[in-house]
């Protein structure tokens, strides 16, 4: 009997996907720790398929160490900025991700959570209560920003950005501006969204939310100059990738009140925060949990298993990033 193809998973993912893989392949799941590049190279040796996470450095040396039988790298995320796509292409390895459509509801809801939390001082107000500082109703206590009818600007109008814009428009009657390389006719038609330049979006929006992939063009897209363009009453949300923001410049802009507040789920130096960020009251930070709902992670794991199965069966997977 021919031996089963070997699938290695760099950290435990949702069991729904693992079960699908285990029913067909010889699956090895690494412990829930981040491997060093050396450990990763040893772990992937002999694999036909590797399931990777955004915490893995998937470079040419890893692919070399895996061996020439490696056919597919299936990323358990929408983003794939940790993977050297060029190296994979050179080696004929297919790279897949999980579809934005699966993560969009959860990530968009988290972006909305951060928007409300920052606009209404949720965390300082909660701390105030817990410390017994609420003595009497105060007409000036924790005055925040209104959102209904305001302008929201999304950077990136893919599945997640569009879903966030839909919630803002349909739930809060917000006007939608978007910045993207492509036109998004669906949100123009459904939400009356307008495609604008980055500058126009930053100058006009009351809420700016980042939903772009991280690449050479988007790294440090927002820094000192861009924060100066934004309204001092504006809220900035990032559930995309940390390095799209120059985080040190953001700390300064928030401390100098050039921006009203920021809600961040991703960080430039993840898992570290830029110096001074955690001390600011006008910031809400969460540990990269945008897509962390049971259903979403289940869907992501199943999609990873389907992608691997397609490649190992000689078919084309639905979520190819590069081949
Ligand atoms: C993604 O999908 O890229 C998230 O950042 C991690 O789930």
mmCIF file of C-alpha atoms and ligand atoms in Angstrom:
data_model
loop_
_atom_site.group_PDB
_atom_site.id
_atom_site.type_symbol
_atom_site.label_atom_id
_atom_site.label_comp_id
_atom_site.label_asym_id
_atom_site.label_seq_id
_atom_site.Cartn_x
_atom_site.Cartn_y
_atom_site.Cartn_z
ATOM 1 C CA UNK A 1 0.000 0.000 0.000
ATOM 2 C CA UNK A 2 1.470 3.434 -0.909
ATOM 3 C CA UNK A 3 2.313 5.543 2.130
ATOM 4 C CA UNK A 4 -0.022 8.416 2.980
ATOM 5 C CA UNK A 5 1.094 11.937 2.055
ATOM 6 C CA UNK A 6 2.641 13.747 4.994
ATOM 7 C CA UNK A 7 0.993 16.922 6.286
ATOM 8 C CA UNK A 8 2.620 19.002 9.030
ATOM 9 C CA UNK A 9 0.842 21.720 10.985
ATOM 10 C CA UNK A 10 3.061 24.271 12.727
ATOM 11 C CA UNK A 11 0.648 24.886 15.641
ATOM 12 C CA UNK A 12 -2.756 23.442 16.595
ATOM 13 C CA UNK A 13 -5.569 24.926 14.504
ATOM 14 C CA UNK A 14 -9.323 24.356 14.885
ATOM 15 C CA UNK A 15 -10.014 20.623 15.223
ATOM 16 C CA UNK A 16 -12.586 20.620 12.391
ATOM 17 C CA UNK A 17 -9.791 21.099 9.852
ATOM 18 C CA UNK A 18 -7.392 18.781 11.646
ATOM 19 C CA UNK A 19 -9.977 15.984 11.588
ATOM 20 C CA UNK A 20 -10.488 16.451 7.839
ATOM 21 C CA UNK A 21 -6.746 16.201 7.303
ATOM 22 C CA UNK A 22 -6.306 13.252 9.670
ATOM 23 C CA UNK A 23 -8.946 11.252 7.813
ATOM 24 C CA UNK A 24 -6.743 11.201 4.705
ATOM 25 C CA UNK A 25 -3.140 12.002 5.546
ATOM 26 C CA UNK A 26 -0.361 11.325 8.025
ATOM 27 C CA UNK A 27 -0.675 14.501 10.072
ATOM 28 C CA UNK A 28 1.831 15.861 12.596
ATOM 29 C CA UNK A 29 0.767 18.855 14.656
ATOM 30 C CA UNK A 30 3.461 20.813 16.471
ATOM 31 C CA UNK A 31 2.921 21.952 20.061
ATOM 32 C CA UNK A 32 1.349 25.377 20.611
ATOM 33 C CA UNK A 33 4.646 27.259 20.618
ATOM 34 C CA UNK A 34 6.299 29.394 17.967
ATOM 35 C CA UNK A 35 9.244 27.619 16.391
ATOM 36 C CA UNK A 36 12.589 29.236 15.696
ATOM 37 C CA UNK A 37 13.588 29.133 12.007
ATOM 38 C CA UNK A 38 15.918 26.205 12.819
ATOM 39 C CA UNK A 39 13.146 24.260 14.582
ATOM 40 C CA UNK A 40 10.774 25.015 11.713
ATOM 41 C CA UNK A 41 13.256 23.686 9.159
ATOM 42 C CA UNK A 42 13.587 20.429 11.091
ATOM 43 C CA UNK A 43 9.821 20.128 11.621
ATOM 44 C CA UNK A 44 8.852 20.443 7.936
ATOM 45 C CA UNK A 45 11.410 17.927 6.603
ATOM 46 C CA UNK A 46 9.760 15.410 4.266
ATOM 47 C CA UNK A 47 6.325 17.109 4.262
ATOM 48 C CA UNK A 48 4.081 17.098 1.194
ATOM 49 C CA UNK A 49 1.983 19.894 2.670
ATOM 50 C CA UNK A 50 2.642 22.427 5.417
ATOM 51 C CA UNK A 51 -0.032 24.353 7.292
ATOM 52 C CA UNK A 52 1.509 27.676 8.330
ATOM 53 C CA UNK A 53 0.483 30.519 10.597
ATOM 54 C CA UNK A 54 1.356 34.189 10.356
ATOM 55 C CA UNK A 55 3.896 33.640 13.158
ATOM 56 C CA UNK A 56 5.992 31.326 10.944
ATOM 57 C CA UNK A 57 8.851 32.705 8.843
ATOM 58 C CA UNK A 58 8.163 30.824 5.610
ATOM 59 C CA UNK A 59 11.264 31.535 3.560
ATOM 60 C CA UNK A 60 13.364 29.780 0.961
ATOM 61 C CA UNK A 61 15.496 27.992 3.575
ATOM 62 C CA UNK A 62 12.360 26.464 5.071
ATOM 63 C CA UNK A 63 11.193 25.283 1.653
ATOM 64 C CA UNK A 64 14.644 23.884 0.901
ATOM 65 C CA UNK A 65 14.660 22.041 4.231
ATOM 66 C CA UNK A 66 11.220 20.554 3.559
ATOM 67 C CA UNK A 67 12.464 18.889 0.386
ATOM 68 C CA UNK A 68 11.459 18.787 -3.262
ATOM 69 C CA UNK A 69 8.305 16.737 -2.525
ATOM 70 C CA UNK A 70 6.680 19.796 -0.852
ATOM 71 C CA UNK A 71 3.679 20.723 -2.971
ATOM 72 C CA UNK A 72 1.609 23.135 -0.953
ATOM 73 C CA UNK A 73 1.897 25.715 1.795
ATOM 74 C CA UNK A 74 -1.557 26.351 3.222
ATOM 75 C CA UNK A 75 -1.668 29.491 5.337
ATOM 76 C CA UNK A 76 -4.207 29.576 8.183
ATOM 77 C CA UNK A 77 -4.937 33.283 7.612
ATOM 78 C CA UNK A 78 -6.047 35.708 4.939
ATOM 79 C CA UNK A 79 -2.735 37.603 5.168
ATOM 80 C CA UNK A 80 0.416 35.939 3.850
ATOM 81 C CA UNK A 81 3.120 38.581 4.348
ATOM 82 C CA UNK A 82 5.210 36.028 6.298
ATOM 83 C CA UNK A 83 5.627 33.873 3.169
ATOM 84 C CA UNK A 84 8.268 34.352 0.466
ATOM 85 C CA UNK A 85 5.984 33.918 -2.537
ATOM 86 C CA UNK A 86 8.782 34.323 -5.052
ATOM 87 C CA UNK A 87 10.739 31.463 -3.487
ATOM 88 C CA UNK A 88 7.627 29.267 -3.493
ATOM 89 C CA UNK A 89 7.012 30.076 -7.159
ATOM 90 C CA UNK A 90 10.604 29.240 -8.100
ATOM 91 C CA UNK A 91 10.205 25.889 -6.389
ATOM 92 C CA UNK A 92 6.793 25.155 -7.910
ATOM 93 C CA UNK A 93 5.099 25.140 -4.500
ATOM 94 C CA UNK A 94 1.485 26.307 -4.436
ATOM 95 C CA UNK A 95 0.647 28.820 -1.700
ATOM 96 C CA UNK A 96 -2.955 29.079 -0.495
ATOM 97 C CA UNK A 97 -4.625 31.275 2.098
ATOM 98 C CA UNK A 98 -8.019 31.222 3.760
ATOM 99 C CA UNK A 99 -10.660 33.290 1.984
ATOM 100 C CA UNK A 100 -11.479 36.793 3.136
ATOM 101 C CA UNK A 101 -15.159 35.857 2.900
ATOM 102 C CA UNK A 102 -14.753 33.469 5.853
ATOM 103 C CA UNK A 103 -13.038 36.006 8.122
ATOM 104 C CA UNK A 104 -14.928 39.101 6.982
ATOM 105 C CA UNK A 105 -17.875 38.999 9.419
ATOM 106 C CA UNK A 106 -15.703 38.431 12.504
ATOM 107 C CA UNK A 107 -12.944 40.890 11.600
ATOM 108 C CA UNK A 108 -15.428 43.585 10.543
ATOM 109 C CA UNK A 109 -17.348 43.119 13.802
ATOM 110 C CA UNK A 110 -14.118 43.472 15.736
ATOM 111 C CA UNK A 111 -13.282 46.670 13.852
ATOM 112 C CA UNK A 112 -16.737 47.982 14.785
ATOM 113 C CA UNK A 113 -16.112 46.972 18.414
ATOM 114 C CA UNK A 114 -12.877 48.990 18.404
ATOM 115 C CA UNK A 115 -14.649 51.927 16.749
ATOM 116 C CA UNK A 116 -17.327 52.103 19.457
ATOM 117 C CA UNK A 117 -14.852 51.448 22.253
ATOM 118 C CA UNK A 118 -12.560 54.278 21.174
ATOM 119 C CA UNK A 119 -15.286 56.781 20.268
ATOM 120 C CA UNK A 120 -17.010 56.312 23.652
ATOM 121 C CA UNK A 121 -14.026 55.843 26.011
ATOM 122 C CA UNK A 122 -15.235 52.369 26.926
ATOM 123 C CA UNK A 123 -12.097 51.173 28.699
ATOM 124 C CA UNK A 124 -11.358 54.292 30.796
ATOM 125 C CA UNK A 125 -15.061 54.364 31.757
ATOM 126 C CA UNK A 126 -14.955 50.709 32.778
ATOM 127 C CA UNK A 127 -11.794 51.276 34.848
ATOM 128 C CA UNK A 128 -13.419 54.331 36.444
ATOM 129 C CA UNK A 129 -16.357 52.169 37.590
ATOM 130 C CA UNK A 130 -14.256 49.285 38.844
ATOM 131 C CA UNK A 131 -12.143 51.650 40.942
ATOM 132 C CA UNK A 132 -15.250 53.057 42.651
ATOM 133 C CA UNK A 133 -14.761 56.519 41.224
ATOM 134 C CA UNK A 134 -18.394 56.945 40.103
ATOM 135 C CA UNK A 135 -19.917 59.125 42.828
ATOM 136 C CA UNK A 136 -22.695 60.991 41.010
ATOM 137 C CA UNK A 137 -24.012 61.620 37.497
ATOM 138 C CA UNK A 138 -21.823 64.149 35.766
ATOM 139 C CA UNK A 139 -22.924 66.055 32.661
ATOM 140 C CA UNK A 140 -19.343 66.229 31.374
ATOM 141 C CA UNK A 141 -18.173 62.718 32.171
ATOM 142 C CA UNK A 142 -16.471 60.811 29.323
ATOM 143 C CA UNK A 143 -17.912 62.862 26.490
ATOM 144 C CA UNK A 144 -17.243 60.952 23.286
ATOM 145 C CA UNK A 145 -17.712 61.219 19.542
ATOM 146 C CA UNK A 146 -20.965 60.617 17.666
ATOM 147 C CA UNK A 147 -20.852 58.156 14.799
ATOM 148 C CA UNK A 148 -24.325 58.263 13.241
ATOM 149 C CA UNK A 149 -24.256 60.106 9.924
ATOM 150 C CA UNK A 150 -20.482 60.675 10.036
ATOM 151 C CA UNK A 151 -17.975 59.743 7.332
ATOM 152 C CA UNK A 152 -16.063 56.480 7.421
ATOM 153 C CA UNK A 153 -13.009 55.933 5.214
ATOM 154 C CA UNK A 154 -11.843 52.405 4.530
ATOM 155 C CA UNK A 155 -8.315 51.713 3.340
ATOM 156 C CA UNK A 156 -8.833 48.551 1.290
ATOM 157 C CA UNK A 157 -12.236 47.534 -0.023
ATOM 158 C CA UNK A 158 -11.875 43.750 -0.112
ATOM 159 C CA UNK A 159 -14.237 41.391 1.701
ATOM 160 C CA UNK A 160 -13.347 42.644 5.188
ATOM 161 C CA UNK A 161 -13.255 46.356 4.385
ATOM 162 C CA UNK A 162 -16.535 46.088 2.481
ATOM 163 C CA UNK A 163 -18.215 44.239 5.343
ATOM 164 C CA UNK A 164 -17.048 46.888 7.825
ATOM 165 C CA UNK A 165 -18.365 49.620 5.500
ATOM 166 C CA UNK A 166 -21.722 47.824 5.190
ATOM 167 C CA UNK A 167 -22.164 47.713 8.977
ATOM 168 C CA UNK A 168 -21.244 51.392 9.283
ATOM 169 C CA UNK A 169 -23.516 52.458 6.450
ATOM 170 C CA UNK A 170 -26.510 50.223 7.130
ATOM 171 C CA UNK A 171 -26.329 50.479 10.908
ATOM 172 C CA UNK A 172 -25.147 54.050 11.433
ATOM 173 C CA UNK A 173 -26.022 55.760 8.130
ATOM 174 C CA UNK A 174 -22.357 56.612 7.679
ATOM 175 C CA UNK A 175 -21.099 58.005 4.365
ATOM 176 C CA UNK A 176 -18.463 55.672 2.936
ATOM 177 C CA UNK A 177 -15.209 56.692 1.242
ATOM 178 C CA UNK A 178 -12.713 54.110 0.085
ATOM 179 C CA UNK A 179 -9.102 54.024 -1.030
ATOM 180 C CA UNK A 180 -8.003 51.082 -3.150
ATOM 181 C CA UNK A 181 -6.139 50.273 -6.320
ATOM 182 C CA UNK A 182 -9.288 48.729 -7.830
ATOM 183 C CA UNK A 183 -12.791 50.083 -8.113
ATOM 184 C CA UNK A 184 -15.404 48.330 -5.994
ATOM 185 C CA UNK A 185 -18.626 48.710 -7.922
ATOM 186 C CA UNK A 186 -20.605 46.648 -5.403
ATOM 187 C CA UNK A 187 -20.057 49.064 -2.511
ATOM 188 C CA UNK A 188 -20.494 52.049 -4.822
ATOM 189 C CA UNK A 189 -23.898 50.666 -5.854
ATOM 190 C CA UNK A 190 -25.040 49.276 -2.484
ATOM 191 C CA UNK A 191 -23.629 51.893 -0.129
ATOM 192 C CA UNK A 192 -23.095 54.898 -2.393
ATOM 193 C CA UNK A 193 -19.388 54.594 -1.545
ATOM 194 C CA UNK A 194 -16.946 56.952 -3.280
ATOM 195 C CA UNK A 195 -13.425 55.993 -4.373
ATOM 196 C CA UNK A 196 -11.029 58.776 -3.342
ATOM 197 C CA UNK A 197 -7.317 59.483 -2.994
ATOM 198 C CA UNK A 198 -5.584 58.620 0.281
ATOM 199 C CA UNK A 199 -5.249 62.315 1.087
ATOM 200 C CA UNK A 200 -8.927 63.038 0.449
ATOM 201 C CA UNK A 201 -9.943 60.089 2.606
ATOM 202 C CA UNK A 202 -7.714 61.123 5.504
ATOM 203 C CA UNK A 203 -8.774 64.766 5.403
ATOM 204 C CA UNK A 204 -12.500 63.991 5.249
ATOM 205 C CA UNK A 205 -13.111 60.893 7.385
ATOM 206 C CA UNK A 206 -14.301 60.802 10.988
ATOM 207 C CA UNK A 207 -13.320 57.143 11.201
ATOM 208 C CA UNK A 208 -10.454 55.615 9.210
ATOM 209 C CA UNK A 209 -10.244 51.817 9.183
ATOM 210 C CA UNK A 210 -7.371 49.791 7.688
ATOM 211 C CA UNK A 211 -8.167 46.637 5.687
ATOM 212 C CA UNK A 212 -5.186 46.431 3.338
ATOM 213 C CA UNK A 213 -2.658 43.623 2.919
ATOM 214 C CA UNK A 214 0.898 44.334 4.055
ATOM 215 C CA UNK A 215 3.342 44.671 1.184
ATOM 216 C CA UNK A 216 6.054 47.041 -0.072
ATOM 217 C CA UNK A 217 3.455 49.626 -1.097
ATOM 218 C CA UNK A 218 1.455 49.604 2.129
ATOM 219 C CA UNK A 219 4.263 49.414 4.726
ATOM 220 C CA UNK A 220 4.187 52.704 6.692
ATOM 221 C CA UNK A 221 1.365 54.008 4.503
ATOM 222 C CA UNK A 222 0.296 56.049 7.516
ATOM 223 C CA UNK A 223 2.905 58.078 9.391
ATOM 224 C CA UNK A 224 3.558 61.567 10.724
ATOM 225 C CA UNK A 225 2.447 63.418 7.548
ATOM 226 C CA UNK A 226 -0.717 61.368 7.122
ATOM 227 C CA UNK A 227 -1.747 61.776 10.780
ATOM 228 C CA UNK A 228 -1.394 65.550 10.322
ATOM 229 C CA UNK A 229 -3.903 65.372 7.472
ATOM 230 C CA UNK A 230 -6.498 63.614 9.637
ATOM 231 C CA UNK A 231 -9.097 65.443 11.699
ATOM 232 C CA UNK A 232 -8.123 65.877 15.371
ATOM 233 C CA UNK A 233 -11.552 64.374 16.099
ATOM 234 C CA UNK A 234 -10.912 61.278 13.974
ATOM 235 C CA UNK A 235 -10.666 57.698 15.178
ATOM 236 C CA UNK A 236 -8.185 55.304 13.536
ATOM 237 C CA UNK A 237 -8.864 51.544 13.513
ATOM 238 C CA UNK A 238 -6.405 48.842 12.425
ATOM 239 C CA UNK A 239 -7.419 45.198 12.153
ATOM 240 C CA UNK A 240 -5.236 44.601 9.059
ATOM 241 C CA UNK A 241 -1.486 44.474 9.610
ATOM 242 C CA UNK A 242 0.533 46.500 12.111
ATOM 243 C CA UNK A 243 3.399 47.751 9.919
ATOM 244 C CA UNK A 244 0.937 49.632 7.670
ATOM 245 C CA UNK A 245 1.137 52.229 10.464
ATOM 246 C CA UNK A 246 4.358 53.841 11.641
ATOM 247 C CA UNK A 247 3.544 53.080 15.272
ATOM 248 C CA UNK A 248 6.046 55.467 16.854
ATOM 249 C CA UNK A 249 4.547 58.298 14.785
ATOM 250 C CA UNK A 250 1.079 57.186 15.884
ATOM 251 C CA UNK A 251 2.044 57.321 19.570
ATOM 252 C CA UNK A 252 3.220 60.895 19.062
ATOM 253 C CA UNK A 253 0.112 61.909 17.099
ATOM 254 C CA UNK A 254 -2.162 60.457 19.796
ATOM 255 C CA UNK A 255 -0.166 62.004 22.641
ATOM 256 C CA UNK A 256 -0.224 65.397 20.876
ATOM 257 C CA UNK A 257 -3.993 65.008 20.275
ATOM 258 C CA UNK A 258 -3.547 65.235 16.505
ATOM 259 C CA UNK A 259 -5.903 62.249 16.464
ATOM 260 C CA UNK A 260 -8.788 61.573 18.809
ATOM 261 C CA UNK A 261 -8.182 57.873 19.408
ATOM 262 C CA UNK A 262 -6.977 54.594 17.926
ATOM 263 C CA UNK A 263 -8.295 51.039 18.165
ATOM 264 C CA UNK A 264 -5.588 48.549 17.283
ATOM 265 C CA UNK A 265 -5.704 44.770 16.919
ATOM 266 C CA UNK A 266 -2.374 44.515 15.090
ATOM 267 C CA UNK A 267 1.009 46.100 15.799
ATOM 268 C CA UNK A 268 4.135 47.099 13.961
ATOM 269 C CA UNK A 269 6.440 45.176 16.318
ATOM 270 C CA UNK A 270 3.918 42.467 17.225
ATOM 271 C CA UNK A 271 3.653 41.150 19.914
ATOM 272 C CA UNK A 272 5.437 44.232 21.360
ATOM 273 C CA UNK A 273 3.799 47.642 21.507
ATOM 274 C CA UNK A 274 5.700 50.784 20.468
ATOM 275 C CA UNK A 275 7.119 52.704 23.436
ATOM 276 C CA UNK A 276 4.459 54.803 25.136
ATOM 277 C CA UNK A 277 1.455 53.252 23.357
ATOM 278 C CA UNK A 278 0.151 51.347 26.384
ATOM 279 C CA UNK A 279 0.279 54.484 28.530
ATOM 280 C CA UNK A 280 -2.146 56.408 26.327
ATOM 281 C CA UNK A 281 -5.769 56.631 27.470
ATOM 282 C CA UNK A 282 -7.061 57.245 23.954
ATOM 283 C CA UNK A 283 -6.026 53.805 22.674
ATOM 284 C CA UNK A 284 -7.726 50.420 22.808
ATOM 285 C CA UNK A 285 -5.462 47.456 22.076
ATOM 286 C CA UNK A 286 -6.397 43.809 21.518
ATOM 287 C CA UNK A 287 -4.064 40.851 20.788
ATOM 288 C CA UNK A 288 -4.726 40.202 17.065
ATOM 289 C CA UNK A 289 -8.100 38.547 17.678
ATOM 290 C CA UNK A 290 -10.049 39.994 14.746
ATOM 291 C CA UNK A 291 -10.947 36.608 13.297
ATOM 292 C CA UNK A 292 -11.060 34.830 16.660
ATOM 293 C CA UNK A 293 -14.581 33.460 16.742
ATOM 294 C CA UNK A 294 -15.387 29.768 16.954
ATOM 295 C CA UNK A 295 -17.195 29.696 13.593
ATOM 296 C CA UNK A 296 -14.567 31.701 11.744
ATOM 297 C CA UNK A 297 -11.663 29.628 12.982
ATOM 298 C CA UNK A 298 -13.619 26.470 12.124
ATOM 299 C CA UNK A 299 -14.233 27.791 8.601
ATOM 300 C CA UNK A 300 -10.583 28.765 8.232
ATOM 301 C CA UNK A 301 -9.398 25.303 9.316
ATOM 302 C CA UNK A 302 -11.806 23.553 6.958
ATOM 303 C CA UNK A 303 -10.674 25.776 4.121
ATOM 304 C CA UNK A 304 -7.014 24.927 4.844
ATOM 305 C CA UNK A 305 -7.878 21.219 4.710
ATOM 306 C CA UNK A 306 -9.794 21.651 1.428
ATOM 307 C CA UNK A 307 -6.901 23.578 -0.111
ATOM 308 C CA UNK A 308 -4.427 20.859 0.826
ATOM 309 C CA UNK A 309 -6.702 18.108 -0.374
ATOM 310 C CA UNK A 310 -7.189 19.834 -3.731
ATOM 311 C CA UNK A 311 -3.440 20.165 -4.331
ATOM 312 C CA UNK A 312 -2.603 16.639 -3.164
ATOM 313 C CA UNK A 313 -5.356 15.289 -5.449
ATOM 314 C CA UNK A 314 -3.932 17.152 -8.431
ATOM 315 C CA UNK A 315 -6.773 19.696 -8.528
ATOM 316 C CA UNK A 316 -6.673 23.487 -8.330
ATOM 317 C CA UNK A 317 -7.556 24.814 -4.880
ATOM 318 C CA UNK A 318 -10.022 27.673 -4.625
ATOM 319 C CA UNK A 319 -7.722 29.979 -2.645
ATOM 320 C CA UNK A 320 -4.478 30.142 -4.535
ATOM 321 C CA UNK A 321 -2.191 33.038 -3.618
ATOM 322 C CA UNK A 322 0.634 31.968 -5.919
ATOM 323 C CA UNK A 323 1.742 28.961 -7.949
HETATM 324 C C1 LIG B 1 -5.606 36.878 8.949
HETATM 325 O O1 LIG B 1 -6.456 36.060 8.592
HETATM 326 O O2 LIG B 1 -4.764 37.338 8.177
HETATM 327 C C2 LIG B 1 -5.605 37.305 10.387
HETATM 328 O O3 LIG B 1 -4.778 38.376 10.604
HETATM 329 C C3 LIG B 1 -5.264 36.159 11.314
HETATM 330 O O4 LIG B 1 -6.332 35.340 11.438
#
